[in-house]
PDB file of C-alpha atoms in Angstrom:
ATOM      1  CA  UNK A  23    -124.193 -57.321   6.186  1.00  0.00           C
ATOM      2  CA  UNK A  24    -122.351 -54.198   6.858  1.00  0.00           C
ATOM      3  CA  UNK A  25    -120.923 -50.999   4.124  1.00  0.00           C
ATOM      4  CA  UNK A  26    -117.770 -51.929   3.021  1.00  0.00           C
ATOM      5  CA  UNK A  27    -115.686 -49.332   2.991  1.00  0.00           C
ATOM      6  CA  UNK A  28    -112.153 -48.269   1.434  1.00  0.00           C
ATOM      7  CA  UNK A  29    -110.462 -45.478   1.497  1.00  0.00           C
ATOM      8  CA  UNK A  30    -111.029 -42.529  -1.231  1.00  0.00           C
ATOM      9  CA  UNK A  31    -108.528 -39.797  -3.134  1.00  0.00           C
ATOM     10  CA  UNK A  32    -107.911 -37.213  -0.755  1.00  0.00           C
ATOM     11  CA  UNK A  33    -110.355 -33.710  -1.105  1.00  0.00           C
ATOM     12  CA  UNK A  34    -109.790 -30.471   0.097  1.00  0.00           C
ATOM     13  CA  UNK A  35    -113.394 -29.896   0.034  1.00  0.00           C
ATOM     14  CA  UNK A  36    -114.679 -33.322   0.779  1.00  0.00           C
ATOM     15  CA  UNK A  37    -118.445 -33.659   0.950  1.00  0.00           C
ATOM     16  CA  UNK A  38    -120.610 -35.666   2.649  1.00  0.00           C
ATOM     17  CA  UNK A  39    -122.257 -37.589   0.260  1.00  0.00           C
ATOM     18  CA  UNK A  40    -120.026 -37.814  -3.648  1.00  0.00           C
ATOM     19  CA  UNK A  41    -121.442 -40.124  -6.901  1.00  0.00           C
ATOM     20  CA  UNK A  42    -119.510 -40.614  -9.391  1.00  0.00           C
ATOM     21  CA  UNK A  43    -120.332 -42.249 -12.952  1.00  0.00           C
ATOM     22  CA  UNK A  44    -123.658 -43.399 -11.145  1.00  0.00           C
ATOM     23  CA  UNK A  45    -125.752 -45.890 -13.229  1.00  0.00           C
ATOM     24  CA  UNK A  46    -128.876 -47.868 -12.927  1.00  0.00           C
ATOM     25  CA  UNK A  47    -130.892 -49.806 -15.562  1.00  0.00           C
ATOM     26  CA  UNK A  48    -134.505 -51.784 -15.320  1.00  0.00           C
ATOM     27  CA  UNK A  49    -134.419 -54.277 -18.308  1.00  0.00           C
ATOM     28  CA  UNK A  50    -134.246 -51.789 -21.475  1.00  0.00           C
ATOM     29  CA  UNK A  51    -135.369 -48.879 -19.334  1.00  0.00           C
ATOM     30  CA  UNK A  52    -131.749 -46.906 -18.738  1.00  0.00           C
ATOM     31  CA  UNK A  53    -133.028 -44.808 -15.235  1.00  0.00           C
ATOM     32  CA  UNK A  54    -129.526 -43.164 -14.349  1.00  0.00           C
ATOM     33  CA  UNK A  55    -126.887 -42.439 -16.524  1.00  0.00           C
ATOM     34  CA  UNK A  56    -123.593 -41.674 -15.309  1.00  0.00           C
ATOM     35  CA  UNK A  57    -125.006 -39.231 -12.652  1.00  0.00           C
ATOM     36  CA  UNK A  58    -122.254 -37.118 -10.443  1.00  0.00           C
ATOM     37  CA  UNK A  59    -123.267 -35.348  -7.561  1.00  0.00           C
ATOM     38  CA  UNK A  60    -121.724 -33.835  -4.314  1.00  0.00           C
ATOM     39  CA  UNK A  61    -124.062 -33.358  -1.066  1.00  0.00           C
ATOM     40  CA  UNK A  62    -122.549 -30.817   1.681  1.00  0.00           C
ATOM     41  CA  UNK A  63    -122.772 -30.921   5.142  1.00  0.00           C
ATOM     42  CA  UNK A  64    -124.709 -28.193   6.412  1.00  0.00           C
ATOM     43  CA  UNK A  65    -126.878 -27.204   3.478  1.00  0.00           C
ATOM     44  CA  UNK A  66    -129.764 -27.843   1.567  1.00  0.00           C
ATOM     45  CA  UNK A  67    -129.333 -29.769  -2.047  1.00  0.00           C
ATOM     46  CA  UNK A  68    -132.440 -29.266  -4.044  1.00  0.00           C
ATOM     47  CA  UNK A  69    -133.298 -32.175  -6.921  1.00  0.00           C
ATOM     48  CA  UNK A  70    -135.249 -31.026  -9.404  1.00  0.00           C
ATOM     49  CA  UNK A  71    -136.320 -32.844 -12.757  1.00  0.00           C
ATOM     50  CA  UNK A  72    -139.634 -33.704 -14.500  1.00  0.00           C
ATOM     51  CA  UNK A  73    -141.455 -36.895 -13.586  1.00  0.00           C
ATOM     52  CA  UNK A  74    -139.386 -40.179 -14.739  1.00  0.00           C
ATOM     53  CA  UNK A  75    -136.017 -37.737 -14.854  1.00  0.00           C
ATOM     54  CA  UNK A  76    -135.064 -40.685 -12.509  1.00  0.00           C
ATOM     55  CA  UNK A  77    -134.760 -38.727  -8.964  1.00  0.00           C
ATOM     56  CA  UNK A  78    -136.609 -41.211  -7.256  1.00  0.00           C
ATOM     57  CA  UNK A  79    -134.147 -43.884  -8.647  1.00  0.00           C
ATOM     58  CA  UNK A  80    -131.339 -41.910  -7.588  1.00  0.00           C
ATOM     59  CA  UNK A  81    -132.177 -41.463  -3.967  1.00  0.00           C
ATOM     60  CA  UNK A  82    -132.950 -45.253  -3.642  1.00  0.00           C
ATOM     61  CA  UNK A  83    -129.533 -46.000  -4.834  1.00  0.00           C
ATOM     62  CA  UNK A  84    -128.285 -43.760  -2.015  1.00  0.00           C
ATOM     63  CA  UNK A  85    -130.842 -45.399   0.314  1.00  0.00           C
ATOM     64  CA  UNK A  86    -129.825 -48.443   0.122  1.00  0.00           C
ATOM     65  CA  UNK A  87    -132.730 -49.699  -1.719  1.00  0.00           C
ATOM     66  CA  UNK A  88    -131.356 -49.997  -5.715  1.00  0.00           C
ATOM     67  CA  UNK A  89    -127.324 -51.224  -6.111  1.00  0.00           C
ATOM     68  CA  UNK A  90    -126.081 -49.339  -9.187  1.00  0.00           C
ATOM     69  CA  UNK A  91    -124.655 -50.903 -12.116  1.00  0.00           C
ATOM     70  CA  UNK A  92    -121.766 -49.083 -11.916  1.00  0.00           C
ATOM     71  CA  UNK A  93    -120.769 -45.924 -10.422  1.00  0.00           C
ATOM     72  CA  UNK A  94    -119.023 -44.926  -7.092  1.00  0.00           C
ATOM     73  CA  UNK A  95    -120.536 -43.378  -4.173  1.00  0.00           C
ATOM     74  CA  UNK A  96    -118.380 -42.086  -1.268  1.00  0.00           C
ATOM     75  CA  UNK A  97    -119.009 -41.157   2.061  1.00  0.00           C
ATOM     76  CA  UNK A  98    -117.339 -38.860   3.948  1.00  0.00           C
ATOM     77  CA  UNK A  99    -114.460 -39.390   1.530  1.00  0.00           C
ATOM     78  CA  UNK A 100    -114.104 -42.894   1.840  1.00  0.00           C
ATOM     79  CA  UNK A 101    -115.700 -45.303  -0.674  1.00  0.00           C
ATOM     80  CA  UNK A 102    -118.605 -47.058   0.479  1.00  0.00           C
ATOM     81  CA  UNK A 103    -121.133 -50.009  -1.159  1.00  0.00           C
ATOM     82  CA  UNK A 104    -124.233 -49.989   0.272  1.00  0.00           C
ATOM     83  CA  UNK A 105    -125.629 -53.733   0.493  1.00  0.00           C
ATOM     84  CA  UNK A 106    -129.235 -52.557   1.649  1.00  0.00           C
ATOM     85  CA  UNK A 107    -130.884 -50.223   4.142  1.00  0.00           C
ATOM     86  CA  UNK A 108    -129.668 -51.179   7.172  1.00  0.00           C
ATOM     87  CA  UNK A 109    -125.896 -49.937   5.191  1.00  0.00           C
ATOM     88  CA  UNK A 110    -127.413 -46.477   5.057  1.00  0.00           C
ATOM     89  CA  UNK A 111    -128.481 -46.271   8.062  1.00  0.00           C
ATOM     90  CA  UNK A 112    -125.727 -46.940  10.004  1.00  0.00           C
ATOM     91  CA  UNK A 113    -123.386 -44.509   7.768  1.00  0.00           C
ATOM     92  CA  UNK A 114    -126.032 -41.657   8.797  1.00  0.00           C
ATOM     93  CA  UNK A 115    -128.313 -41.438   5.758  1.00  0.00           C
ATOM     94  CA  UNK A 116    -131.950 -41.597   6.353  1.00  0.00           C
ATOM     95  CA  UNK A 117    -134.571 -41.140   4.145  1.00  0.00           C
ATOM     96  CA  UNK A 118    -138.269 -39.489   4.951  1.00  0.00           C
ATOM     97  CA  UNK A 119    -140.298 -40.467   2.052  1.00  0.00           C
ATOM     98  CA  UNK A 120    -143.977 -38.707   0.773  1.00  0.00           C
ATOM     99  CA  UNK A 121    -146.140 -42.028   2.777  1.00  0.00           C
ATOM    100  CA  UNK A 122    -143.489 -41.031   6.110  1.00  0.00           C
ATOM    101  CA  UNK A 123    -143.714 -44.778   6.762  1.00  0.00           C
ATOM    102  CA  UNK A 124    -145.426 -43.616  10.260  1.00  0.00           C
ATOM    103  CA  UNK A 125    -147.645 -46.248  12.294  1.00  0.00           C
ATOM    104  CA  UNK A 126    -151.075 -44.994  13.127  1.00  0.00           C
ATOM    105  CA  UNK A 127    -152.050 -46.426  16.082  1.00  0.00           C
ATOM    106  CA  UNK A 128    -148.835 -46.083  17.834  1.00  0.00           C
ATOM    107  CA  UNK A 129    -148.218 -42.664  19.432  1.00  0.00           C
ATOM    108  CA  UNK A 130    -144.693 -40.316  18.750  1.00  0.00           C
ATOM    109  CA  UNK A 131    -142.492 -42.035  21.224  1.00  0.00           C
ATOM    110  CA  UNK A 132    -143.345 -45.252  19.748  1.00  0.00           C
ATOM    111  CA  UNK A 133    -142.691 -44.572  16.124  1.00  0.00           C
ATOM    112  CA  UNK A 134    -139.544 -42.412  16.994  1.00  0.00           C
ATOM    113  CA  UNK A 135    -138.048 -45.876  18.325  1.00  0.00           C
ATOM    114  CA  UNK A 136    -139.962 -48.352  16.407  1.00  0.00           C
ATOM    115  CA  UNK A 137    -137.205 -50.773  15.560  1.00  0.00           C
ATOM    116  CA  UNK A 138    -134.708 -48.906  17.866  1.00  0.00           C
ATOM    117  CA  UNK A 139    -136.113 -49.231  21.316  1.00  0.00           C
ATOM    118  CA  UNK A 140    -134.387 -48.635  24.108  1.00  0.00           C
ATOM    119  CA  UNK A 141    -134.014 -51.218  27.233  1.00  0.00           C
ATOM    120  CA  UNK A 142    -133.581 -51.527  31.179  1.00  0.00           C
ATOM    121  CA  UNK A 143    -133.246 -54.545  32.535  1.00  0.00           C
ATOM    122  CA  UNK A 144    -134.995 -56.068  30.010  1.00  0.00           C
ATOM    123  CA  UNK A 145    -137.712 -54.005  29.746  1.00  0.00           C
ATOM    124  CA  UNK A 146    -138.473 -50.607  27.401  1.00  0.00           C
ATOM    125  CA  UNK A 147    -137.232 -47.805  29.135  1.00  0.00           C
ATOM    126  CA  UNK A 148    -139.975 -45.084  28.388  1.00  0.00           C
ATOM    127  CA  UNK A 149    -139.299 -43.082  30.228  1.00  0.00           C
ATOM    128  CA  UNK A 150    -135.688 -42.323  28.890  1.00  0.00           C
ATOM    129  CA  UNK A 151    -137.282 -42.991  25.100  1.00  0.00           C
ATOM    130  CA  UNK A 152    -139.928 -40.014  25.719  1.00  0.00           C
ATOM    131  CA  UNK A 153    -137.103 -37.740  27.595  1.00  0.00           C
ATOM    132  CA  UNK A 154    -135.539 -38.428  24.055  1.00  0.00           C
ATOM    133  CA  UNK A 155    -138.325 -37.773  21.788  1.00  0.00           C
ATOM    134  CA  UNK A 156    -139.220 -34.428  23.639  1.00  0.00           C
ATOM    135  CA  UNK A 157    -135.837 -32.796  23.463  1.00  0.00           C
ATOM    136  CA  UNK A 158    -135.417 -33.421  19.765  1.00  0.00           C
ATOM    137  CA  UNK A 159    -138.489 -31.925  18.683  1.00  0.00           C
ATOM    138  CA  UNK A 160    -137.832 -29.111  21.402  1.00  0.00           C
ATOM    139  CA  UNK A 161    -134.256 -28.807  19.798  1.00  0.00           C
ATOM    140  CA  UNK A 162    -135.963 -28.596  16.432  1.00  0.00           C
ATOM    141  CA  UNK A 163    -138.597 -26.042  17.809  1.00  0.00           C
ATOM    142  CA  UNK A 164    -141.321 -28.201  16.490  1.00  0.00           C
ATOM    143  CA  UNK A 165    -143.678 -26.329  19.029  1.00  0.00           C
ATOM    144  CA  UNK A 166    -147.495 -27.065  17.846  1.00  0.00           C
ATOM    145  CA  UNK A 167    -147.082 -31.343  19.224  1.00  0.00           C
ATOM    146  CA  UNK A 168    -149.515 -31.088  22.256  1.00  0.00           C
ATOM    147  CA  UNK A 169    -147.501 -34.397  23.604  1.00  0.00           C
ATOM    148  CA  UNK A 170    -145.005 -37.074  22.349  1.00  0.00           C
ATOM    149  CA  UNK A 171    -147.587 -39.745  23.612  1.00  0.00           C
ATOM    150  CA  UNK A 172    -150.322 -38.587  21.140  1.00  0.00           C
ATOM    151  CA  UNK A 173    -151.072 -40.762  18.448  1.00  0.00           C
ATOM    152  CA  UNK A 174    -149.438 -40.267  15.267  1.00  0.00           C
ATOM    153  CA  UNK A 175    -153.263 -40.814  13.359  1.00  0.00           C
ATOM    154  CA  UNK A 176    -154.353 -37.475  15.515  1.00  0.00           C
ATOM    155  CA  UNK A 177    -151.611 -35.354  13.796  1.00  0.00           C
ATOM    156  CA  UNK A 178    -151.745 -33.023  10.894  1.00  0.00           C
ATOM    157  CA  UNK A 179    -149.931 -33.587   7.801  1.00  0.00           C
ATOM    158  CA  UNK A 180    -147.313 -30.967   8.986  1.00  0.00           C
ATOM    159  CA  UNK A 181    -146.709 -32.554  12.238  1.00  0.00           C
ATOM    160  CA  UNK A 182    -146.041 -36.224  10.470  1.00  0.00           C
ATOM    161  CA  UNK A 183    -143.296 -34.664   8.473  1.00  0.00           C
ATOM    162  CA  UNK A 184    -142.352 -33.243  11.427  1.00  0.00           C
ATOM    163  CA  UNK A 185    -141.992 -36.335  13.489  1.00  0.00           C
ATOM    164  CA  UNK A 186    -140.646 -38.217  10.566  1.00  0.00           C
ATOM    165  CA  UNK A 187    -137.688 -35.522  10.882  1.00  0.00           C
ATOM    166  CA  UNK A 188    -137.234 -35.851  13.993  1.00  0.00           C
ATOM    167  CA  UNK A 189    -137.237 -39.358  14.110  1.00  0.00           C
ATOM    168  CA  UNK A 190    -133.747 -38.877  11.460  1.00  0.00           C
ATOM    169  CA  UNK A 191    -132.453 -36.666  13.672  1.00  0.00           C
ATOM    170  CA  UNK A 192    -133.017 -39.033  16.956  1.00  0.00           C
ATOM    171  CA  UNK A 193    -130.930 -41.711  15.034  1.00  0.00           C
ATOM    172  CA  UNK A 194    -127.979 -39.229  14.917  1.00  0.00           C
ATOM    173  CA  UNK A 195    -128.895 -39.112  10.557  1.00  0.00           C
ATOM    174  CA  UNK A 196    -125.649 -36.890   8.972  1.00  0.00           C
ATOM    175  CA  UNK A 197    -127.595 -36.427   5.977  1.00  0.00           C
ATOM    176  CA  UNK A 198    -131.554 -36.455   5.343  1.00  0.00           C
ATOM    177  CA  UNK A 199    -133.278 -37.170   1.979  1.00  0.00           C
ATOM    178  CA  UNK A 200    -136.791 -35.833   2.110  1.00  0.00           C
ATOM    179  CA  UNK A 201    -138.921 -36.971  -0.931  1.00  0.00           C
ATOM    180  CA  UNK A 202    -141.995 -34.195  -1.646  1.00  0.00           C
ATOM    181  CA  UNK A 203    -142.318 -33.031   1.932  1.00  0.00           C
ATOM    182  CA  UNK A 204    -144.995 -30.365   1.431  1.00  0.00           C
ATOM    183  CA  UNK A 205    -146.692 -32.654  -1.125  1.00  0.00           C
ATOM    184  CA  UNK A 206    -150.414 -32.248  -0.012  1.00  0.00           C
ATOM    185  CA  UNK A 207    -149.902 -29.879   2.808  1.00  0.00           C
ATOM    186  CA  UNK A 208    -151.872 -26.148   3.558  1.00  0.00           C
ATOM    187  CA  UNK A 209    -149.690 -23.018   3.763  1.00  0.00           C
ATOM    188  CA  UNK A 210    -148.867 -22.894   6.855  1.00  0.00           C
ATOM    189  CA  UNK A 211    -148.066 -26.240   7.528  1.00  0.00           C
ATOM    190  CA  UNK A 212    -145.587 -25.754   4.250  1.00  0.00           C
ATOM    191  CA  UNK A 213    -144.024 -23.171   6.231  1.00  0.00           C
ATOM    192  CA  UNK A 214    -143.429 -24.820   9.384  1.00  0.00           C
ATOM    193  CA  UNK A 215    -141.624 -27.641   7.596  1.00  0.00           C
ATOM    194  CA  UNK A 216    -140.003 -25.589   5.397  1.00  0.00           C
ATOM    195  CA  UNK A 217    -138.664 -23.695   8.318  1.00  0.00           C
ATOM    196  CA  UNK A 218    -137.662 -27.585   9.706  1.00  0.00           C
ATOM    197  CA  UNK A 219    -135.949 -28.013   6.569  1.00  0.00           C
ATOM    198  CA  UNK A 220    -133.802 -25.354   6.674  1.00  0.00           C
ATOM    199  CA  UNK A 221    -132.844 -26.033  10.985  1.00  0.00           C
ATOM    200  CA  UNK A 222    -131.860 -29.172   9.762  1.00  0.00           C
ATOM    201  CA  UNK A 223    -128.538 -27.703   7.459  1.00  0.00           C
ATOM    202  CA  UNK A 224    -128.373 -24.826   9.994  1.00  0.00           C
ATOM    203  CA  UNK A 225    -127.630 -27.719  12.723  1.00  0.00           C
ATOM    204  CA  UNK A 226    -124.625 -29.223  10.711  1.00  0.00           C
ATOM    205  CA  UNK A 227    -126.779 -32.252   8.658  1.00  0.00           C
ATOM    206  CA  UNK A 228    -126.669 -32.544   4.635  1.00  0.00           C
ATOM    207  CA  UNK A 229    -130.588 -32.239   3.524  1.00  0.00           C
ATOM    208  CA  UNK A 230    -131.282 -34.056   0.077  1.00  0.00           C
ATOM    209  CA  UNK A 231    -134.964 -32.545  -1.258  1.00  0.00           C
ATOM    210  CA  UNK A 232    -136.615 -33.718  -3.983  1.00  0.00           C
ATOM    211  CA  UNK A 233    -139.769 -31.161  -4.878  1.00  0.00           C
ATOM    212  CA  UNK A 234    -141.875 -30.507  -7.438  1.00  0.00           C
ATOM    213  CA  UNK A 235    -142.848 -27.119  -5.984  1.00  0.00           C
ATOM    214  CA  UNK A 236    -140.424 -24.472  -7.261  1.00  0.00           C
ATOM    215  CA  UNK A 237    -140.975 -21.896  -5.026  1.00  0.00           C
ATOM    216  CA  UNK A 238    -140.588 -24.422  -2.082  1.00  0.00           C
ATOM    217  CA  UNK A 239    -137.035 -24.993  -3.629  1.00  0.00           C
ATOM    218  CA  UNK A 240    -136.229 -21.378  -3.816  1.00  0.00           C
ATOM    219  CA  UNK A 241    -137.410 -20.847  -0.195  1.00  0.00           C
ATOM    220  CA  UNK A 242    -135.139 -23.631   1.705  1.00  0.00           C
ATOM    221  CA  UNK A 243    -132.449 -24.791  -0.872  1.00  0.00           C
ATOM    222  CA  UNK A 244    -128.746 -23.630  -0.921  1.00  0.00           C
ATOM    223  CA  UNK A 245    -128.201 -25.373  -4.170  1.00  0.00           C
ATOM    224  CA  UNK A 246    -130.117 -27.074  -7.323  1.00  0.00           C
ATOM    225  CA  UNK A 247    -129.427 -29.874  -9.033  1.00  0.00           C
ATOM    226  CA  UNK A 248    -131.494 -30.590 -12.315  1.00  0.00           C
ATOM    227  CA  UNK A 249    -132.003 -34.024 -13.783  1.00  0.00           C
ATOM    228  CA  UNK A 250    -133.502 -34.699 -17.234  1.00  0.00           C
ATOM    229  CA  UNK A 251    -133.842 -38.319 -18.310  1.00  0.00           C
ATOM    230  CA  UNK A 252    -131.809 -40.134 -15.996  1.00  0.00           C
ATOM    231  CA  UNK A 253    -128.722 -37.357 -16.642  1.00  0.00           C
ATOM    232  CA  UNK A 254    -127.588 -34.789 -13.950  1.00  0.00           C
ATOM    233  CA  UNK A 255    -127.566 -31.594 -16.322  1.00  0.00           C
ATOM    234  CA  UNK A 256    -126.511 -28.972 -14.020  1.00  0.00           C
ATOM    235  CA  UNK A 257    -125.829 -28.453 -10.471  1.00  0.00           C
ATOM    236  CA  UNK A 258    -125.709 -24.493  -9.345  1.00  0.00           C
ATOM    237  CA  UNK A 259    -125.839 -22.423  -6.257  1.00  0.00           C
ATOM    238  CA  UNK A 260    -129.017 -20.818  -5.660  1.00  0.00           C
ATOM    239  CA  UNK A 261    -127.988 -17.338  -6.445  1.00  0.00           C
ATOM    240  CA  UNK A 262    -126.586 -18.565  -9.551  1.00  0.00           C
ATOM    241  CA  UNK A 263    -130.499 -20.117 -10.722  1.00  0.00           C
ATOM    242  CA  UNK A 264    -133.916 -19.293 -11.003  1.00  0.00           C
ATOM    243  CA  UNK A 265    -137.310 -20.639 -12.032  1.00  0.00           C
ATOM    244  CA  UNK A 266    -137.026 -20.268 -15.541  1.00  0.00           C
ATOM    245  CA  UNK A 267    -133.894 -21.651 -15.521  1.00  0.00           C
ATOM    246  CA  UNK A 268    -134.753 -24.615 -13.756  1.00  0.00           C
ATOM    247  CA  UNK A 269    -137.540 -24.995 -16.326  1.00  0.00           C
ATOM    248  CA  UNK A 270    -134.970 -24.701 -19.706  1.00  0.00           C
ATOM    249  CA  UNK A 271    -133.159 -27.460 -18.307  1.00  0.00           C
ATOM    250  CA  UNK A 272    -135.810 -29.752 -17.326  1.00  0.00           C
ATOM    251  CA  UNK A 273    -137.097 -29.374 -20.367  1.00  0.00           C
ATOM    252  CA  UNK A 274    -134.338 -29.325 -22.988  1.00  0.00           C
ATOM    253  CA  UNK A 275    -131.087 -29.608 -20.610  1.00  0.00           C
ATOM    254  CA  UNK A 276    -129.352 -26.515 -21.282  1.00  0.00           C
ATOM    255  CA  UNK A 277    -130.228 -22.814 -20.387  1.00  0.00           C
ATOM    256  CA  UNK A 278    -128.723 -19.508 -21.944  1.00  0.00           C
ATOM    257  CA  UNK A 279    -130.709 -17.465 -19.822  1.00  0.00           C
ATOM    258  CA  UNK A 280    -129.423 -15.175 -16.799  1.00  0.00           C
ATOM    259  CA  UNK A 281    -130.423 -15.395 -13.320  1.00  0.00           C
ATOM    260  CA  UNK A 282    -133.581 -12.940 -13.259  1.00  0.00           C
ATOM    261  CA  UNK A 283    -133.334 -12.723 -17.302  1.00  0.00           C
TER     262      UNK A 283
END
């Protein structure tokens, strides 16, 4: 079943992705509450919060994956309900979660267009699929793949988020959600998909991060957004935040303090 789709108030400054009044409840367990949040095109949207500060449930609503109770979301400035996944996906929203949901024992070409594979005269068209695969990781300068035909297990950590990027990108994604993607990864691999991260908003998509690591945030992002028990308490420009900032309202949901105070 497809989006359905109405139109929205007119915006001067219309952003990709806009919740309004967002909620979501498990049995007693309220998860979102009235959440509001704008995503631009073209920059990185950091989402911070303390564990069960319900980011997790917030990007699955966007996903696809949870319907709110109530709440609006609009995309591109026209209302949209998402009915599952496959809605998501076809407005432009993909999502790279922390397990990448990468297959093994299939090499990159193959899990670039697993579920999406391309055909010629009945038959997989490889060769145009790998043409594919290579110029989106060369357009993403993701340089350290020896070849899109080796196998995803013989890959580091960085170059799985890497593919798993590139694999949003192949599927013409507008905006990316990437859930902890330097969870579990050495320096330098950090760097090379922070570095991903921030081609990605430089190229014209919308990045959603969610990220425990605070000076991973302060690296990439363009903007924070803070969440403290299923709440959105404050969304602010990067130059307008810092750590301890982020930390008062995690922890208590307001902040008095000055940037660099």
């Amino acid at each position: 079943m497809s989006a359905d789709v109405a139109s929205a108030p007119d915006s001067t400054a219309t952003p990709l992705l806009r919740l309004r009044g967002v909620s979501k409840s498990f049995g007693p367990v309220q998860a979102l509450v009235d959440v509001d949040l704008d995503v631009p095109g073209g920059a990185v949207t950091a989402l911070a919060g303390d564990n069960g500060a319900g980011k997790s449930t917030l990007i699955k609503c966007v996903a696809g994956i949870h319907p709110p109770d109530s709440g609006e979301l609009f995309w591109e400035g026209q209302q949209a309900r998402l009915h599952g996944p496959a809605d998501a996906a076809a407005l432009g929203i993909q999502t790279v979660y922390q397990d990448l949901a990468l297959c093994d024992n299939l090499d990159i070409v193959q899990n670039m267009f697993l579920g999406r594979e391309r055909l010629r005269r009945g038959q997989l068209d490889d060769v145009s699929m790998e043409q594919a695969a290579a110029e989106t990781l060369k357009e993403l300068a993701v340089t350290t793949v020896r070849s899109v035909r080796q196998p995803v297990a013989s890959l580091s950590g960085g170059q799985r988020q890497s593919v798993a990027i590139a694999k949003a990108v192949l599927w013409e994604s507008k905006l990316v959600i990437m859930d902890e993607p330097t969870a579990a990864l050495g320096v330098a691999q950090t760097r090379m998909v922070l570095d991903l991260v921030r081609r990605l908003a430089e190229r014209g998509h919308g990045v959603l991060l969610i990220s425990h690591n605070m000076t991973d945030v302060f690296q990439v992002a363009d903007r924070v957004a803070v969440m403290r028990q299923g709440r959105m308490v404050d969304i602010r420009p990067i130059d307008q935040i810092d750590q301890r900032i982020v930390v008062d309202l995690m922890t208590t949901g307001t902040s008095d303090r000055e940037v660099g105070s």
